[in-house]
PDB file of C-alpha atoms in Angstrom:
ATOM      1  CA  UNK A 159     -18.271   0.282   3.647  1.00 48.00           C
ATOM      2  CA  UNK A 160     -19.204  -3.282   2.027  1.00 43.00           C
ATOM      3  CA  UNK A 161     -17.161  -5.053  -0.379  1.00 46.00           C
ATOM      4  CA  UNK A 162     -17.842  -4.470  -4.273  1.00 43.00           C
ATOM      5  CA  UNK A 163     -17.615  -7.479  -6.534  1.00 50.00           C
ATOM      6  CA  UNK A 164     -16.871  -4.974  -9.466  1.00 83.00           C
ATOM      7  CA  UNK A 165     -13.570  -2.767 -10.320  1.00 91.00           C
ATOM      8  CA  UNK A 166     -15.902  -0.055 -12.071  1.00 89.00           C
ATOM      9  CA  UNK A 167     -18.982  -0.184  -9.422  1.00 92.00           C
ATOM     10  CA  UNK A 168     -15.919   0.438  -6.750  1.00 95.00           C
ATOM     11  CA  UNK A 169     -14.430   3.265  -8.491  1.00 94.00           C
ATOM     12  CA  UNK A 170     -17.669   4.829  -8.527  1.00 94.00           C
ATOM     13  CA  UNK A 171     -18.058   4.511  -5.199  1.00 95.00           C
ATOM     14  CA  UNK A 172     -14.788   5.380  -4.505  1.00 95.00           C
ATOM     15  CA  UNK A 173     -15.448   8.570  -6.191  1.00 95.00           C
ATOM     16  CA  UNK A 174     -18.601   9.722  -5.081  1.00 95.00           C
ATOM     17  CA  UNK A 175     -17.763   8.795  -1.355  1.00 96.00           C
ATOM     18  CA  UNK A 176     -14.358  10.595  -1.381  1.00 96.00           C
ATOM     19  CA  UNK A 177     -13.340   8.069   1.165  1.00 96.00           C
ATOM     20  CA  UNK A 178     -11.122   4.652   0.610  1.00 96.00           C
ATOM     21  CA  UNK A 179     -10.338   1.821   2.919  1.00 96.00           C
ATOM     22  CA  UNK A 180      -6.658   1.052   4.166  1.00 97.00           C
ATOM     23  CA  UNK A 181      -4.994  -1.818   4.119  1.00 97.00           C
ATOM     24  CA  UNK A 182      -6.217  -1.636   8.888  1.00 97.00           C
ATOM     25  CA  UNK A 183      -9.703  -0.828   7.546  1.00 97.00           C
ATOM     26  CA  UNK A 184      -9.111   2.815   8.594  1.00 97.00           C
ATOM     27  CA  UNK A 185     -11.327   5.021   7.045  1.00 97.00           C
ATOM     28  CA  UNK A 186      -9.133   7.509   5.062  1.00 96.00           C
ATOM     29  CA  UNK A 187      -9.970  10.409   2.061  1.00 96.00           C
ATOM     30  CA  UNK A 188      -9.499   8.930  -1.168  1.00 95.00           C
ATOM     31  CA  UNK A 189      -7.434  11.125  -3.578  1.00 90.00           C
ATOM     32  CA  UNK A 190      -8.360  10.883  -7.651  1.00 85.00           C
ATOM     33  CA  UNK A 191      -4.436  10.115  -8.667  1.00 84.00           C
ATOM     34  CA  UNK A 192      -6.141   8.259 -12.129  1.00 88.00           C
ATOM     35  CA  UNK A 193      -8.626  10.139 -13.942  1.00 89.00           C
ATOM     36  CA  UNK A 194     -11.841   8.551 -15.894  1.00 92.00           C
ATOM     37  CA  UNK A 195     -10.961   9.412 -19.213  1.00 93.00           C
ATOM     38  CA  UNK A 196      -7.690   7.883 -18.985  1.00 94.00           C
ATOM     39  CA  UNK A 197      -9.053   4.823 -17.049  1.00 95.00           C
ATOM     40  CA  UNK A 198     -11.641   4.601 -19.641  1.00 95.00           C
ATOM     41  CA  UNK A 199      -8.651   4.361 -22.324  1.00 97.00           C
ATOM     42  CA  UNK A 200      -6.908   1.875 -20.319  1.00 97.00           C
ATOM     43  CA  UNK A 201     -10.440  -0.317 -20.185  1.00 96.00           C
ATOM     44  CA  UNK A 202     -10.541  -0.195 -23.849  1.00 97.00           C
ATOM     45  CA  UNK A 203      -7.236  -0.974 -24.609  1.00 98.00           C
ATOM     46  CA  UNK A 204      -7.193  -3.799 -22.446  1.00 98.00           C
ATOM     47  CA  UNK A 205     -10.257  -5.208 -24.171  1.00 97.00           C
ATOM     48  CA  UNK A 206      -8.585  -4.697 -27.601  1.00 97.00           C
ATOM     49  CA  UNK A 207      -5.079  -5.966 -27.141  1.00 97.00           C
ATOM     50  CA  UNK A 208      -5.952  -8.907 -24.532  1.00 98.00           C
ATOM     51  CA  UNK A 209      -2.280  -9.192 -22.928  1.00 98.00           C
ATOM     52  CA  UNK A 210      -1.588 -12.363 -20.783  1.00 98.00           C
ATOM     53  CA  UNK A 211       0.731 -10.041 -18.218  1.00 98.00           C
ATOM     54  CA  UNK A 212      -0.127  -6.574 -17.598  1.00 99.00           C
ATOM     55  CA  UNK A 213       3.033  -4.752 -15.487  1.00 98.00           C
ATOM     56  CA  UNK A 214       2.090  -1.583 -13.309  1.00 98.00           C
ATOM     57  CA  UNK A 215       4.703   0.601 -12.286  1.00 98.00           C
ATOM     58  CA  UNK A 216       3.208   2.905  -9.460  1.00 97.00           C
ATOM     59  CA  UNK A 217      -0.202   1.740  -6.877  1.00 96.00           C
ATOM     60  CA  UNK A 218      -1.206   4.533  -4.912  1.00 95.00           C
ATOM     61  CA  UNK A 219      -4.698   4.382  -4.264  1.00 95.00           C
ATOM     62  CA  UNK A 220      -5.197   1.555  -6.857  1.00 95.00           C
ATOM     63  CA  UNK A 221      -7.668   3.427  -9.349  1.00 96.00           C
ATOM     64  CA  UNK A 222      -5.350   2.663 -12.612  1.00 96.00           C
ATOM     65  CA  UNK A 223      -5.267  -1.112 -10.878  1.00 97.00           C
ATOM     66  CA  UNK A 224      -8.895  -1.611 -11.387  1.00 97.00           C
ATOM     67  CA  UNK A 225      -9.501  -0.117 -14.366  1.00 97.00           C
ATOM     68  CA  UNK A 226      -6.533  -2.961 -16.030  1.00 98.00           C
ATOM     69  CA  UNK A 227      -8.211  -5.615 -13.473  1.00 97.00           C
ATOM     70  CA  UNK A 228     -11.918  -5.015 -15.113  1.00 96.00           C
ATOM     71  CA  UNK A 229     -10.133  -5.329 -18.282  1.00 96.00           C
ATOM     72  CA  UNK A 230      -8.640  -8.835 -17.250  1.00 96.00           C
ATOM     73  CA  UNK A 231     -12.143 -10.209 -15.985  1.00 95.00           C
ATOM     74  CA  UNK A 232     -13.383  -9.068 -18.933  1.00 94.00           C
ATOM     75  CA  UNK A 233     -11.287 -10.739 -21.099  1.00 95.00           C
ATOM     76  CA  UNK A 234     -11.180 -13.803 -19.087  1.00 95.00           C
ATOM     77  CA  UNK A 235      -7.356 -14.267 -18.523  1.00 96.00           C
ATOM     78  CA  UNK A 236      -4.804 -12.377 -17.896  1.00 97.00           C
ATOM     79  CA  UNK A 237      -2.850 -11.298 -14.582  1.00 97.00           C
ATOM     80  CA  UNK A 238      -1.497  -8.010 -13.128  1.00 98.00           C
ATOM     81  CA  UNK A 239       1.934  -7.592 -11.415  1.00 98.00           C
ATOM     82  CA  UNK A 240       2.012  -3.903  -9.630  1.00 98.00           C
ATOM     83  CA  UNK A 241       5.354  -2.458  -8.020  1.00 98.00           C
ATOM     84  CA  UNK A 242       5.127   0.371  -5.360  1.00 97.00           C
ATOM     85  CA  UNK A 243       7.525   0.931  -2.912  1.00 97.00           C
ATOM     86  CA  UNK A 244       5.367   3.139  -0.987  1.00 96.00           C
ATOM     87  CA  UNK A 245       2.034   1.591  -0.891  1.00 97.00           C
ATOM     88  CA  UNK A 246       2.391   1.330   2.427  1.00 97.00           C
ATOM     89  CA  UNK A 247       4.707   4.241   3.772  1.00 95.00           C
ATOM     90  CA  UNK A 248       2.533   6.961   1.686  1.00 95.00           C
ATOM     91  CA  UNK A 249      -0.406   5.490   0.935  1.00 96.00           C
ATOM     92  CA  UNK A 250      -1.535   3.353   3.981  1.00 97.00           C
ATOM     93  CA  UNK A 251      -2.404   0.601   1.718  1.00 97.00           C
ATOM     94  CA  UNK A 252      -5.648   1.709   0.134  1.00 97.00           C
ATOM     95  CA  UNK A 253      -4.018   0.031  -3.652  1.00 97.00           C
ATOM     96  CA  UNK A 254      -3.850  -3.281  -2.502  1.00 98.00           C
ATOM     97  CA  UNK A 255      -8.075  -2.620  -0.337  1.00 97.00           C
ATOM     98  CA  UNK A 256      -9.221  -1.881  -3.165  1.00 97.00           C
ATOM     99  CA  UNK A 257      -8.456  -4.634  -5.193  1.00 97.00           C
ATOM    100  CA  UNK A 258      -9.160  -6.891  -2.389  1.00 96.00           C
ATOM    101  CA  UNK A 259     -12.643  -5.312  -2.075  1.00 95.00           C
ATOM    102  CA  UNK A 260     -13.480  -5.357  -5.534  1.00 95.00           C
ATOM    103  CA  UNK A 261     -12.833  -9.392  -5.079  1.00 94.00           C
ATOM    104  CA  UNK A 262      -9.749  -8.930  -7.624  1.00 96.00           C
ATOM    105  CA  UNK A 263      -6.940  -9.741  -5.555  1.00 95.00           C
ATOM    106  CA  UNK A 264      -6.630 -13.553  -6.962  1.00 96.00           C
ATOM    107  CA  UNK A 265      -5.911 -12.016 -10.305  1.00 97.00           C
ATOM    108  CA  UNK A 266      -2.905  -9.177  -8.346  1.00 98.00           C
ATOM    109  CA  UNK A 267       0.477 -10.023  -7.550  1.00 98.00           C
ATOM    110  CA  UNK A 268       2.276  -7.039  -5.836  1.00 98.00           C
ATOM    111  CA  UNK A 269       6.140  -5.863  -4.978  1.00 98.00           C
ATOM    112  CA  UNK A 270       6.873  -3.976  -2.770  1.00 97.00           C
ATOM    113  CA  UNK A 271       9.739  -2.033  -4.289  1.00 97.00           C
ATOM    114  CA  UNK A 272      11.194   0.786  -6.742  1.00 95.00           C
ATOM    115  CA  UNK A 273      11.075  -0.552  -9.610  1.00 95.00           C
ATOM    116  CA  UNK A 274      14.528   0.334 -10.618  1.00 94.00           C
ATOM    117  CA  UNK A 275      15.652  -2.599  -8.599  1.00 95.00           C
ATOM    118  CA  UNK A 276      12.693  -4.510  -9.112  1.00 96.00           C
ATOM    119  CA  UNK A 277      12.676  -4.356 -12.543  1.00 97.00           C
ATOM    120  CA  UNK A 278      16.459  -5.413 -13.220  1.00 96.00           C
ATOM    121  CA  UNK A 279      16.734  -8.013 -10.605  1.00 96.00           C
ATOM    122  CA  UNK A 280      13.955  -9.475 -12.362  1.00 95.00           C
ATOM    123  CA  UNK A 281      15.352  -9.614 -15.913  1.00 95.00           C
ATOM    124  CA  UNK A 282      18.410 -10.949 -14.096  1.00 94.00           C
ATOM    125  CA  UNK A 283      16.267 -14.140 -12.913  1.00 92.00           C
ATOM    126  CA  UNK A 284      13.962 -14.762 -15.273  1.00 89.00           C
ATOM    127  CA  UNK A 285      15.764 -13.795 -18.399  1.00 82.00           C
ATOM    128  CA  UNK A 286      13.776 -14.018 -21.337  1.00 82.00           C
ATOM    129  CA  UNK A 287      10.879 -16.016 -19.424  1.00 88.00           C
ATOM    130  CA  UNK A 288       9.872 -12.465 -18.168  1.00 90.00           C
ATOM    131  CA  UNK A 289       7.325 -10.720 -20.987  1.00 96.00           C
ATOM    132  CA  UNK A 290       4.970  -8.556 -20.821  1.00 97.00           C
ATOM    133  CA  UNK A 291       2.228  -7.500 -23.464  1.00 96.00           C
ATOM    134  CA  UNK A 292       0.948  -3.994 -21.540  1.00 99.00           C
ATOM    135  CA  UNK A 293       3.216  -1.924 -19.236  1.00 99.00           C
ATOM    136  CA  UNK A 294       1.815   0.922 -17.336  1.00 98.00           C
ATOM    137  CA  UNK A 295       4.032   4.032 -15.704  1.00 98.00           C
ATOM    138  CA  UNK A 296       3.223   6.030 -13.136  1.00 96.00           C
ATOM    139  CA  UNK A 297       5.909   6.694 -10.883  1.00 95.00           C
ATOM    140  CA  UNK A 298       8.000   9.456  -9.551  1.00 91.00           C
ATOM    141  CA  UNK A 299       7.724  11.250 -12.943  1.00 92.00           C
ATOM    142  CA  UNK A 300      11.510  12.777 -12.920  1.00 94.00           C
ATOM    143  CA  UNK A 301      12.742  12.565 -16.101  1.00 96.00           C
ATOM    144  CA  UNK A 302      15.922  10.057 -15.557  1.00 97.00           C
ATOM    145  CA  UNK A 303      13.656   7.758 -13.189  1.00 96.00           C
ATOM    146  CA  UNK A 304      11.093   7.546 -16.419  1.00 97.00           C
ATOM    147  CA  UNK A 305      14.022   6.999 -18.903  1.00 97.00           C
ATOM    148  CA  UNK A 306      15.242   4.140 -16.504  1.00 97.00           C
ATOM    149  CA  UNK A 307      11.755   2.633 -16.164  1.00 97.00           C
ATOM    150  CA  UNK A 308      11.348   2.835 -20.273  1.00 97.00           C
ATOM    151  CA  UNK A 309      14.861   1.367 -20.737  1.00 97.00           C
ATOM    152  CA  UNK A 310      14.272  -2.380 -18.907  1.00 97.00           C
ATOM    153  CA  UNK A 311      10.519  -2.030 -19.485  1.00 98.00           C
ATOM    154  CA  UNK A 312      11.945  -2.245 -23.094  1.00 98.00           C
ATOM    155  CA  UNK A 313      13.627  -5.935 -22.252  1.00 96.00           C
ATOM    156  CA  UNK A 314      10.404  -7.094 -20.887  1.00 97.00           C
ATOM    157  CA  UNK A 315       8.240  -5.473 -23.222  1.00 98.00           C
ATOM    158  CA  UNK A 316       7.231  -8.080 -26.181  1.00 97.00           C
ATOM    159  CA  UNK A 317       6.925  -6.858 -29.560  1.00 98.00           C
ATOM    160  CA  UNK A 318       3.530  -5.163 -30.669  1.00 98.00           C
ATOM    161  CA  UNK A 319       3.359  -4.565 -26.693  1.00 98.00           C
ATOM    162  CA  UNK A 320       1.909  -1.542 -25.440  1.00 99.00           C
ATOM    163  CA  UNK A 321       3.393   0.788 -23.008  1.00 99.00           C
ATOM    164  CA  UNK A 322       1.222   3.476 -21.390  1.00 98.00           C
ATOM    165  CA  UNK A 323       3.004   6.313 -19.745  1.00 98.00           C
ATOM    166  CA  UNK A 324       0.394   8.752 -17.270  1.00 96.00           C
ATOM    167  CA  UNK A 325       0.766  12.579 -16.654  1.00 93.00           C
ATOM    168  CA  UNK A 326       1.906  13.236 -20.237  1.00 94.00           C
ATOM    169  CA  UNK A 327       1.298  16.803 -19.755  1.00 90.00           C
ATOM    170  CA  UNK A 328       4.058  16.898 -17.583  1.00 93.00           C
ATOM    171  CA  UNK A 329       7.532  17.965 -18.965  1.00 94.00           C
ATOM    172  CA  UNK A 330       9.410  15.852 -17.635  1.00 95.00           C
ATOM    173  CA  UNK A 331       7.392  12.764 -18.982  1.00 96.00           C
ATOM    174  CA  UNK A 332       6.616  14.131 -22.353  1.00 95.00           C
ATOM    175  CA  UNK A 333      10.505  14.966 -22.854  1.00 97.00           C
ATOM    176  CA  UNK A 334      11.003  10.868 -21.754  1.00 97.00           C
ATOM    177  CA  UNK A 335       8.543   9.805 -24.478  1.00 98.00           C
ATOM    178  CA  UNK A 336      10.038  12.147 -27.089  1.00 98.00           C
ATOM    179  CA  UNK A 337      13.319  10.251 -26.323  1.00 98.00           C
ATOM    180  CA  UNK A 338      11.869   6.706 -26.489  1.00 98.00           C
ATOM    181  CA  UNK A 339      10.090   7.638 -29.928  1.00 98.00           C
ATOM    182  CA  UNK A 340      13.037   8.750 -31.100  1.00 98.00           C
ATOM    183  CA  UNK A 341      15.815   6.122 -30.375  1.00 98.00           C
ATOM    184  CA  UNK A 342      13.542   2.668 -29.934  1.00 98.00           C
ATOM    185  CA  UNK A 343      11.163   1.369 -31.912  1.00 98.00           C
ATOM    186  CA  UNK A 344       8.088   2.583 -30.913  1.00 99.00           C
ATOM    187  CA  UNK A 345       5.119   4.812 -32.240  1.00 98.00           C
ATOM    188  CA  UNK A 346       1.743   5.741 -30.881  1.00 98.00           C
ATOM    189  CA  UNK A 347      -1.056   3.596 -30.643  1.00 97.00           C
ATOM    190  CA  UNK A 348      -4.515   4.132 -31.454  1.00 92.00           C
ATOM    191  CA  UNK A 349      -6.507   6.680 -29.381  1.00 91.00           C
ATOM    192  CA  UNK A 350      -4.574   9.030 -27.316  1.00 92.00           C
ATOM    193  CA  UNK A 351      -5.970  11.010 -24.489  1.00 90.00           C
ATOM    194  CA  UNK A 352      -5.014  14.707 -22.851  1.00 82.00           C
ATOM    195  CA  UNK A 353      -2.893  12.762 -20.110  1.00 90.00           C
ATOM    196  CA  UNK A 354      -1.934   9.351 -21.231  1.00 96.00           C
ATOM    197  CA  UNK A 355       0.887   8.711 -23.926  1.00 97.00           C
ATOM    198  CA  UNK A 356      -0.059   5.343 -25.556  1.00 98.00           C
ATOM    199  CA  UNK A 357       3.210   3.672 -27.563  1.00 99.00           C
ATOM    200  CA  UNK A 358       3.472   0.303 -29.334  1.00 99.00           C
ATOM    201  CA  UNK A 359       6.442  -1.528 -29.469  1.00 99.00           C
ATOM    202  CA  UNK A 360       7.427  -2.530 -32.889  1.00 99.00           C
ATOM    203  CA  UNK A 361      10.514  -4.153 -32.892  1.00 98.00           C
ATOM    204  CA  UNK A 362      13.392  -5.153 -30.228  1.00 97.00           C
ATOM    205  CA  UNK A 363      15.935  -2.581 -29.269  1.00 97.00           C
ATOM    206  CA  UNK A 364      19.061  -3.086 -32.423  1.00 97.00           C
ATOM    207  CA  UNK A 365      20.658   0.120 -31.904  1.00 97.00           C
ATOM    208  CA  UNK A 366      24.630   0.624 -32.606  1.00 98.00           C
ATOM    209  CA  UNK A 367      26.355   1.732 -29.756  1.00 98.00           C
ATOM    210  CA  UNK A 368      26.899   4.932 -31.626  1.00 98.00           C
ATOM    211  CA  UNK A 369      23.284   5.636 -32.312  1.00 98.00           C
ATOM    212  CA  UNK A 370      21.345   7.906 -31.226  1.00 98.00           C
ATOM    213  CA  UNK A 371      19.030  10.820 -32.049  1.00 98.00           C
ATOM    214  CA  UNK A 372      18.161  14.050 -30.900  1.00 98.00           C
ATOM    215  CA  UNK A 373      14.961  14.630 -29.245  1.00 97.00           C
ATOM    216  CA  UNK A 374      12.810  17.860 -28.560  1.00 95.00           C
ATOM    217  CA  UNK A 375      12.664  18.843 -24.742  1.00 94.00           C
ATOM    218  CA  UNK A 376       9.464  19.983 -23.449  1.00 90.00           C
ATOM    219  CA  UNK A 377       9.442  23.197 -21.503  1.00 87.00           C
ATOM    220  CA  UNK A 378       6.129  23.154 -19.520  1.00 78.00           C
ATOM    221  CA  UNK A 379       5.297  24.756 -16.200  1.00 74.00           C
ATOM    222  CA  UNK A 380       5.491  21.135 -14.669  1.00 70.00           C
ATOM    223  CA  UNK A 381       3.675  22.758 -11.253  1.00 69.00           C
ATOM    224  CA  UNK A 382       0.808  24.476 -13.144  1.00 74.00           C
ATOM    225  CA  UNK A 383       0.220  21.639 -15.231  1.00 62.00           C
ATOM    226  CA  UNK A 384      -0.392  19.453 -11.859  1.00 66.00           C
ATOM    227  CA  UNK A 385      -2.348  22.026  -9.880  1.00 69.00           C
ATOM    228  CA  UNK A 386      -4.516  21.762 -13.213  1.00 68.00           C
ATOM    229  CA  UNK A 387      -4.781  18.272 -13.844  1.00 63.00           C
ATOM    230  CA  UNK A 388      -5.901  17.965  -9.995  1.00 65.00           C
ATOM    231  CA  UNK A 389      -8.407  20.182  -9.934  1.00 67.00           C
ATOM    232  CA  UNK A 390      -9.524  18.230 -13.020  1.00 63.00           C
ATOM    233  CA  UNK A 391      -9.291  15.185 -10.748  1.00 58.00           C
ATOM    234  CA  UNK A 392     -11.744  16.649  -8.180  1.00 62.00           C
ATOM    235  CA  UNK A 393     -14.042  18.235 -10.364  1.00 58.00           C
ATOM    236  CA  UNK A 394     -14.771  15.110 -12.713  1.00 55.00           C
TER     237      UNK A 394
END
């Protein structure tokens, strides 16, 4: 395997090959965690919003990395920060390969960490130095952990930011977004796809502490949704 100079010509490789790097230069499968429609939607919204920090909550095997990396070359600015606590642990490092083999590492800065703690610690340091235009989930999924995420992605989150949450189909995610359009100020943006929920941030959190607004609870088979989406995974 030679190094790619380009995010999509990698992905494409990537896919075809069913085989990734690790971070040892191991050879090891590589597993379609991303999909191309949504990376496609990612690309494009990129392009169209041009944010200055993109924040990516969840690595793996780096697809949804260099779909938002093309999207920075593109624009010509722009930087991403990604936070995985198990890149290594679960994943062997193939994230952080990739994006050194598509020659996009200058433009990466990664933490090693659950972003629960990152993400607080963070606003604790940098205060209100720390915004972000585009924030991208994909994480554990569970419901609380996604409510967490959303609620100090919401401090760091400028308005007329986007925040993109993955495997909308599931439940658990879909009840989390219900919540968030409820309660904050947000409402979705622009094209939406079968997996990806895209919201824009219109205004900073002014809520009473009294507020608050029921939300509808989804109540889909969470497993049968994922054996589905994989399969879609491997078969496109």
């Amino acid at each position: 395997m030679t190094d790619v100079s380009n995010a999509q010509q990698l992905i494409t490789e990537l896919r075809n090959s069913r085989q990734a790097l690790s971070i040892d230069n191991e050879v090891v499968e590589f597993v379609e965690y991303f999909g191309a429609e949504a990376g496609e939607l990612c690309l494009e919204l990129v392009h169209q919003t041009k944010p200055e920090l993109i924040l990516e909550l969840g690595l793996a095997h780096g697809t949804s990395s260099l779909y938002l990396l093309q999207g920075i070359v593109d624009n010509g600015f722009g930087r991403l920060l990604s936070m995985d606590p198990y890149q290594f642990e679960s994943f062997k490092g193939v994230g952080l390969k990739n994006i050194q083999r598509a020659g996009l590492d200058c433009f990466h800065q990664f933490i090693c960490q659950r972003s629960d703690i990152a993400l607080p610690l963070m606003i604790n340091e940098y205060g209100g130095q720390l915004r972000s235009d585009f924030i991208f989930i994909d994480t554990s999924h569970q419901f609380d952990q996604t409510i967490v995420e959303a609620y100090f992605c919401d401090k760091i989150l400028k308005p007329g930011g986007l925040i993109v949450f993955d495997d909308y189909g599931l439940a658990s995610v879909k009840s989390a977004c219900n919540f968030i359009e409820s309660n904050l100020h947000y409402v979705p943006f622009g094209r939406q796809c079968n997996n990806v929920r895209v919201l824009r941030k219109t205004a900073e959190d002014d809520r009473r502490w009294y507020d608050f607004v029921p939300f509808s609870v989804d109540t889909t088979d969470q497993m049968n949704w994922r054996r589905e989406r994989d399969d879609d995974n491997k078969n496109g």
